Amino acid sequence: MRTKLYVLYGGKSVEHEVSLKTAVTVLGSLDERRFEIYPVYITRDGSWCTPEQHTLKDLTVERLIVQPKFHDPAASIGEILSGVMAMPGDKVVLPLIHGSNGEDGTVQGLLELLNVPYVGNGVLASALTLDKAMSKQVLAQAGIRQTEYLACRYEEWRTDQKALLLQAEDSIGYPCYVKPASLGSSIGISRCTNRGELIAGIREAFSYDKKLVIEREAIGREIQVAVIGNDKPLASLPGEFIHDHLFFDYESKYMDKRLAMSIPAELPDGLTQRIRTLAIQAYQAHGCEGLARVDFFLDEAGQLYLNEINALPGFTNFSMYPVMWERTDGTSYSELIEQLIGYAISRHKDKQTIQYRK
């Protein structure tokens, strides 16, 4: 019998559209001879629903959007869990939800309670990697270099804006970047060169999250590494996007058709292996399993800084993660998805040996 594969996409997140783009590509690559595939769409309001009929041929973003029968999330989730996900047989879940309410450990916690295997990171690693402020503390504890930063909660800003501005200017300076703590795809991020821009950037970030980070700008190149695996993870050859944007924002990442990938990135002797080693160290420090993309800055002086870890990197045709593996060891897109499913099943089997009674 084929394994039942439940593909979750959409989500209550500002990265909803990114998830849809990922889902189109992933669903179109799956082997229906091996998997019985059930797409599960999560609306912007958090309701779960499945297409009554679906085909993986000629998929579009529009065809993946479904109107829910129940607009109450609890009722809709209950229908999915007691319906298609309760069918007997081997099953595995493939979450493709970027950002909040999906990449942050919330969905992973539900799947743990259901005791079903799922692709990607567990509850703790998902929460840590999405929260940039917490992730930076983990990196500092692991002794991995990163740029100077300042974390701030909304209540601190509301209570004493002047003190925060002075602290940011004294410890970080300009130019700096303001980022919502728990978002990806460069959404809500501002590059600030003076106090006016800093105030506007802080307000923008707080519209997406109740916590933010302010980081010193590292002028140079952004190098990415794909990591895969559970207990013995592997790192790909590093890659980078070649572009002329001062700030690589959401529009630059997803709308600029001139972007070019350089894989492997042209790096000085010895630096490629060092980056791969550091990527695995950061991956393990966060307790990651399954997959993650680790991003570095290489500044003009040759100093290397770890920027962030993305626990659910994009899987569109323009995404770096799958292409890095194809150019590292020849793994095709569909083979990569099946490897990730294999890691999920293996991790789940290992967890079944844990004892919950004396």
Coordinates of C-alpha atoms in Angstrom, one line a residue:
M1 CA 0.0 0.0 0.0
R2 CA 1.1 3.5 -0.7
T3 CA 2.0 5.8 2.2
K4 CA -0.5 8.5 2.9
L5 CA 1.2 11.9 2.6
Y6 CA -0.6 14.9 4.1
V7 CA 0.8 18.2 2.7
L8 CA 0.0 21.2 4.8
Y9 CA 0.2 24.6 3.1
G10 CA -1.0 28.2 3.4
G11 CA -1.3 29.2 7.0
K12 CA -2.2 32.2 9.2
S13 CA 1.0 34.0 8.4
V14 CA 2.2 37.0 6.3
E15 CA 4.2 34.4 4.4
H16 CA 1.0 32.7 3.2
E17 CA 1.9 33.4 -0.5
V18 CA 5.4 32.0 -0.1
S19 CA 3.9 28.8 1.3
L20 CA 1.5 28.5 -1.7
K21 CA 4.4 28.9 -4.1
T22 CA 6.4 26.2 -2.3
A23 CA 3.4 23.9 -2.3
V24 CA 2.8 24.2 -6.0
T25 CA 6.4 23.0 -6.7
V26 CA 6.5 20.3 -4.1
L27 CA 3.1 18.8 -5.0
G28 CA 4.1 18.7 -8.6
S29 CA 7.2 16.8 -7.9
L30 CA 5.7 14.0 -5.8
D31 CA 5.6 10.4 -7.1
E32 CA 1.9 9.3 -6.9
R33 CA 3.1 5.7 -7.4
R34 CA 4.7 5.8 -3.9
F35 CA 2.4 8.2 -2.1
E36 CA -1.3 8.7 -1.7
I37 CA -1.3 12.5 -1.5
Y38 CA -3.8 14.6 0.5
P39 CA -3.3 18.4 0.2
V40 CA -4.5 20.3 3.3
Y41 CA -5.0 24.0 2.9
I42 CA -4.9 26.3 5.9
T43 CA -6.6 29.6 5.3
R44 CA -5.4 33.0 6.5
D45 CA -7.8 32.7 9.4
G46 CA -6.4 29.3 10.4
S47 CA -9.2 27.1 9.1
W48 CA -8.2 23.7 7.6
C49 CA -9.8 22.3 4.5
T50 CA -9.0 19.8 1.7
P51 CA -9.9 20.0 -2.0
E52 CA -12.7 17.5 -2.8
Q53 CA -11.0 16.5 -6.0
H54 CA -7.4 17.3 -6.8
T55 CA -4.8 16.5 -9.4
L56 CA -1.1 17.2 -9.2
K57 CA -0.9 18.0 -12.9
D58 CA -0.8 21.6 -14.1
L59 CA -1.1 22.9 -10.5
T60 CA -1.3 26.7 -9.9
V61 CA -1.5 28.7 -6.8
E62 CA -5.1 29.6 -7.5
R63 CA -6.1 25.9 -7.7
L64 CA -4.6 25.3 -4.3
I65 CA -6.8 27.8 -2.5
V66 CA -9.9 26.2 -1.1
Q67 CA -13.0 27.6 0.7
P68 CA -13.4 26.0 4.1
K69 CA -16.7 24.3 5.2
F70 CA -16.1 25.5 8.7
H71 CA -14.8 29.0 9.5
D72 CA -14.0 28.1 13.1
P73 CA -10.5 26.7 13.2
A74 CA -11.3 24.1 15.9
A75 CA -14.2 22.7 13.9
S76 CA -12.2 22.6 10.7
I77 CA -9.2 21.0 12.3
G78 CA -11.4 18.4 14.0
E79 CA -13.0 17.5 10.6
I80 CA -9.6 17.0 9.0
L81 CA -8.2 15.0 11.9
S82 CA -11.2 12.7 12.2
G83 CA -11.6 12.4 8.5
V84 CA -8.7 12.0 6.0
M85 CA -6.0 12.0 8.6
A86 CA -7.7 9.2 10.6
M87 CA -7.6 6.7 7.8
P88 CA -5.7 3.5 8.5
G89 CA -2.3 2.8 7.0
D90 CA 1.2 4.3 7.0
K91 CA 1.2 8.1 7.0
V92 CA 3.5 11.1 7.1
V93 CA 2.9 14.8 7.2
L94 CA 4.8 17.3 5.1
P95 CA 4.3 20.8 6.6
L96 CA 5.0 23.6 4.1
I97 CA 3.9 26.5 6.2
H98 CA 6.4 29.4 6.4
G99 CA 6.5 31.8 9.3
S100 CA 4.2 32.1 12.3
N101 CA 1.6 29.4 13.1
G102 CA 3.4 26.7 11.2
E103 CA 7.2 27.1 11.2
D104 CA 7.3 28.1 14.8
G105 CA 6.6 24.8 16.6
T106 CA 2.8 25.2 16.8
V107 CA 1.9 22.7 14.0
Q108 CA 4.8 20.5 15.1
G109 CA 3.3 20.3 18.6
L110 CA -0.1 19.2 17.2
L111 CA 1.6 16.5 15.1
E112 CA 3.6 15.3 18.1
L113 CA 0.3 14.9 20.0
L114 CA -1.1 12.9 17.1
N115 CA 2.0 10.7 17.1
V116 CA 2.5 10.9 13.4
P117 CA 5.8 11.3 11.5
Y118 CA 6.3 14.7 10.0
V119 CA 9.0 16.3 7.8
G120 CA 11.3 18.9 9.3
N121 CA 12.3 20.2 12.7
G122 CA 10.6 19.4 16.0
V123 CA 8.9 21.8 18.4
L124 CA 11.9 23.3 20.1
A125 CA 14.1 23.7 17.1
S126 CA 11.3 25.2 15.1
A127 CA 10.5 27.7 17.8
L128 CA 14.2 28.6 18.4
T129 CA 15.1 29.1 14.8
L130 CA 12.1 31.3 14.0
D131 CA 12.7 33.5 17.0
K132 CA 15.8 35.5 15.9
A133 CA 16.4 36.9 19.4
M134 CA 16.4 33.4 21.0
S135 CA 18.4 31.9 18.2
K136 CA 21.1 34.6 18.7
Q137 CA 21.4 33.6 22.3
V138 CA 21.9 29.9 21.3
L139 CA 24.6 31.0 18.7
A140 CA 26.4 33.1 21.4
Q141 CA 26.4 30.1 23.8
A142 CA 27.8 27.9 21.0
G143 CA 30.6 30.5 20.4
I144 CA 29.6 31.2 16.8
R145 CA 30.4 34.7 15.6
Q146 CA 27.5 37.0 14.7
T147 CA 27.0 40.7 14.2
E148 CA 26.2 43.0 17.1
Y149 CA 22.5 43.1 17.9
L150 CA 19.9 44.4 20.3
A151 CA 16.6 42.6 21.1
C152 CA 13.6 44.6 22.2
R153 CA 10.0 43.8 23.2
Y154 CA 7.1 46.1 22.4
E155 CA 6.5 47.0 26.0
E156 CA 10.0 48.3 26.3
W157 CA 9.5 50.5 23.3
R158 CA 6.1 51.7 24.5
T159 CA 7.5 52.6 27.9
D160 CA 10.7 54.4 27.0
Q161 CA 11.3 55.0 23.3
K162 CA 14.1 57.5 23.8
A163 CA 16.2 55.0 25.9
L164 CA 15.9 52.3 23.3
L165 CA 16.9 54.7 20.5
L166 CA 20.0 55.8 22.4
Q167 CA 20.9 52.2 23.2
A168 CA 20.6 51.2 19.6
E169 CA 22.7 54.2 18.4
D170 CA 25.4 53.6 21.0
S171 CA 25.7 49.9 20.7
I172 CA 24.7 49.2 17.1
G173 CA 25.0 52.5 15.1
Y174 CA 24.1 53.2 11.5
P175 CA 23.5 51.6 9.1
C176 CA 21.5 49.0 10.9
Y177 CA 18.6 46.6 10.2
V178 CA 15.4 46.3 12.2
K179 CA 13.7 42.9 12.0
P180 CA 10.6 41.3 13.5
A181 CA 11.9 38.5 15.7
S182 CA 9.7 35.8 14.3
L183 CA 9.3 36.2 10.5
G184 CA 11.1 35.2 7.4
S185 CA 11.3 36.1 3.7
S186 CA 12.6 39.6 4.7
I187 CA 9.1 40.7 5.5
G188 CA 8.9 43.7 7.9
I189 CA 12.7 44.4 7.7
S190 CA 14.0 47.9 7.3
R191 CA 17.5 49.2 6.6
C192 CA 18.0 52.4 8.7
T193 CA 20.6 55.1 8.2
N194 CA 19.4 57.7 10.7
R195 CA 17.1 58.1 13.7
G196 CA 14.0 58.9 11.6
E197 CA 14.4 55.7 9.6
L198 CA 15.1 53.8 12.8
I199 CA 11.8 54.9 14.4
A200 CA 9.9 54.1 11.2
G201 CA 11.6 50.7 11.0
I202 CA 10.8 49.9 14.6
R203 CA 7.1 50.7 14.1
E204 CA 7.0 48.6 10.9
A205 CA 8.6 45.6 12.7
F206 CA 6.3 45.9 15.7
S207 CA 3.3 45.8 13.3
Y208 CA 4.3 42.1 12.5
D209 CA 5.6 41.0 15.9
K210 CA 5.8 42.0 19.6
K211 CA 9.5 41.5 19.6
L212 CA 12.3 42.7 17.3
V213 CA 16.0 42.7 16.8
I214 CA 18.2 45.5 15.6
E215 CA 21.5 44.4 13.9
R216 CA 24.6 46.1 12.8
E217 CA 25.0 46.0 9.0
A218 CA 27.7 43.7 7.7
I219 CA 28.7 45.0 4.3
G220 CA 29.7 42.1 2.0
R221 CA 28.3 38.9 0.7
E222 CA 25.5 36.6 1.9
I223 CA 26.5 33.0 1.7
Q224 CA 23.9 30.2 2.2
V225 CA 24.4 26.5 3.1
A226 CA 21.8 23.7 2.9
V227 CA 21.9 21.2 5.8
I228 CA 20.0 17.9 5.9
G229 CA 19.7 15.0 8.3
N230 CA 19.0 14.0 11.8
D231 CA 21.7 12.7 14.1
K232 CA 24.5 13.0 11.4
P233 CA 23.6 16.0 9.3
L234 CA 25.3 16.9 6.0
A235 CA 26.1 20.3 4.6
S236 CA 25.9 21.2 1.0
L237 CA 28.4 23.3 -1.0
P238 CA 27.8 27.0 -0.2
G239 CA 25.9 29.2 -2.6
E240 CA 24.9 32.8 -3.1
F241 CA 22.6 35.0 -5.1
I242 CA 24.3 37.4 -7.5
H243 CA 22.3 40.7 -7.4
D244 CA 22.8 44.4 -7.2
H245 CA 20.3 45.2 -4.4
L246 CA 21.6 47.1 -1.4
F247 CA 18.9 45.4 0.7
F248 CA 17.8 41.9 -0.4
D249 CA 14.1 42.4 0.6
Y250 CA 10.9 40.4 -0.2
E251 CA 10.4 41.9 -3.6
S252 CA 14.1 41.3 -4.5
K253 CA 13.9 37.7 -3.5
Y254 CA 10.6 36.8 -5.2
M255 CA 10.0 39.3 -7.9
D256 CA 13.4 40.0 -9.5
K257 CA 13.8 37.8 -12.5
R258 CA 17.5 38.8 -12.9
L259 CA 18.6 36.9 -9.9
A260 CA 21.4 34.4 -10.6
M261 CA 22.6 31.6 -8.3
S262 CA 26.4 31.0 -7.9
I263 CA 26.8 27.4 -6.6
P264 CA 29.4 26.7 -5.4
A265 CA 30.1 30.2 -4.3
E266 CA 33.6 31.5 -5.2
L267 CA 35.4 31.5 -1.9
P268 CA 39.0 31.7 -0.7
D269 CA 40.8 28.4 0.0
G270 CA 39.6 26.7 3.1
L271 CA 36.6 28.9 3.7
T272 CA 34.2 26.6 2.0
Q273 CA 34.8 23.8 4.4
R274 CA 34.8 26.2 7.4
I275 CA 31.4 27.4 6.4
R276 CA 30.0 23.9 6.0
T277 CA 31.4 22.9 9.4
L278 CA 29.9 26.0 11.1
A279 CA 26.6 25.4 9.4
I280 CA 26.4 21.9 11.0
Q281 CA 27.5 23.3 14.4
A282 CA 24.7 25.9 14.3
Y283 CA 22.2 23.3 13.1
Q284 CA 23.1 20.9 16.0
A285 CA 23.2 23.7 18.6
H286 CA 19.5 24.4 17.8
G287 CA 18.6 20.8 17.9
C288 CA 17.6 20.8 14.2
E289 CA 16.4 17.7 12.4
G290 CA 15.4 17.1 8.9
L291 CA 16.5 20.3 7.2
A292 CA 17.5 23.9 7.5
R293 CA 19.3 26.6 5.5
V294 CA 22.1 28.4 7.3
D295 CA 22.9 32.0 6.2
F296 CA 26.2 33.7 6.7
F297 CA 27.6 37.2 6.0
L298 CA 31.2 37.4 4.6
D299 CA 32.2 41.0 5.1
E300 CA 34.7 43.1 3.1
A301 CA 37.5 42.3 5.6
G302 CA 37.0 38.6 5.2
Q303 CA 35.2 38.1 8.5
L304 CA 32.5 35.5 8.6
Y305 CA 29.3 36.1 10.6
L306 CA 26.3 33.7 11.0
N307 CA 23.2 35.7 10.0
E308 CA 20.3 33.2 10.7
I309 CA 18.9 29.7 10.4
N310 CA 15.8 29.1 8.4
A311 CA 14.2 25.8 9.5
L312 CA 11.8 25.7 6.5
P313 CA 13.6 27.2 3.6
G314 CA 11.6 27.9 0.4
F315 CA 11.3 25.1 -2.1
T316 CA 10.2 27.1 -5.2
N317 CA 11.9 26.8 -8.5
F318 CA 13.9 29.9 -7.5
S319 CA 14.9 28.7 -4.1
M320 CA 18.5 28.1 -3.2
Y321 CA 18.1 25.0 -0.9
P322 CA 17.1 22.3 -3.5
V323 CA 19.5 23.7 -6.1
M324 CA 22.5 23.6 -3.6
W325 CA 21.9 19.9 -3.1
E326 CA 21.5 19.2 -6.9
R327 CA 24.9 20.9 -7.5
T328 CA 26.6 19.3 -4.5
D329 CA 25.8 15.6 -5.1
G330 CA 23.3 15.5 -8.0
T331 CA 20.2 15.0 -5.8
S332 CA 17.2 15.9 -7.8
Y333 CA 14.2 17.9 -6.5
S334 CA 12.0 14.9 -6.1
E335 CA 14.7 12.8 -4.6
L336 CA 15.4 15.5 -2.0
I337 CA 11.7 15.5 -1.0
E338 CA 11.8 11.7 -0.6
Q339 CA 15.0 11.9 1.5
L340 CA 13.3 14.4 3.8
I341 CA 10.3 12.1 4.1
G342 CA 12.7 9.2 4.9
Y343 CA 14.3 11.3 7.7
A344 CA 10.9 12.0 9.1
I345 CA 9.9 8.3 9.2
S346 CA 13.2 7.3 10.7
R347 CA 13.0 9.9 13.5
H348 CA 9.5 8.8 14.3
K349 CA 10.5 5.2 14.6
D350 CA 13.3 6.1 17.0
K351 CA 10.8 8.1 19.2
Q352 CA 8.6 5.0 19.5
T353 CA 11.3 3.4 21.7
I354 CA 10.9 6.1 24.4
Q355 CA 9.2 4.7 27.5
Y356 CA 6.4 6.7 29.0
R357 CA 5.6 4.4 32.0
K358 CA 7.7 3.2 34.9

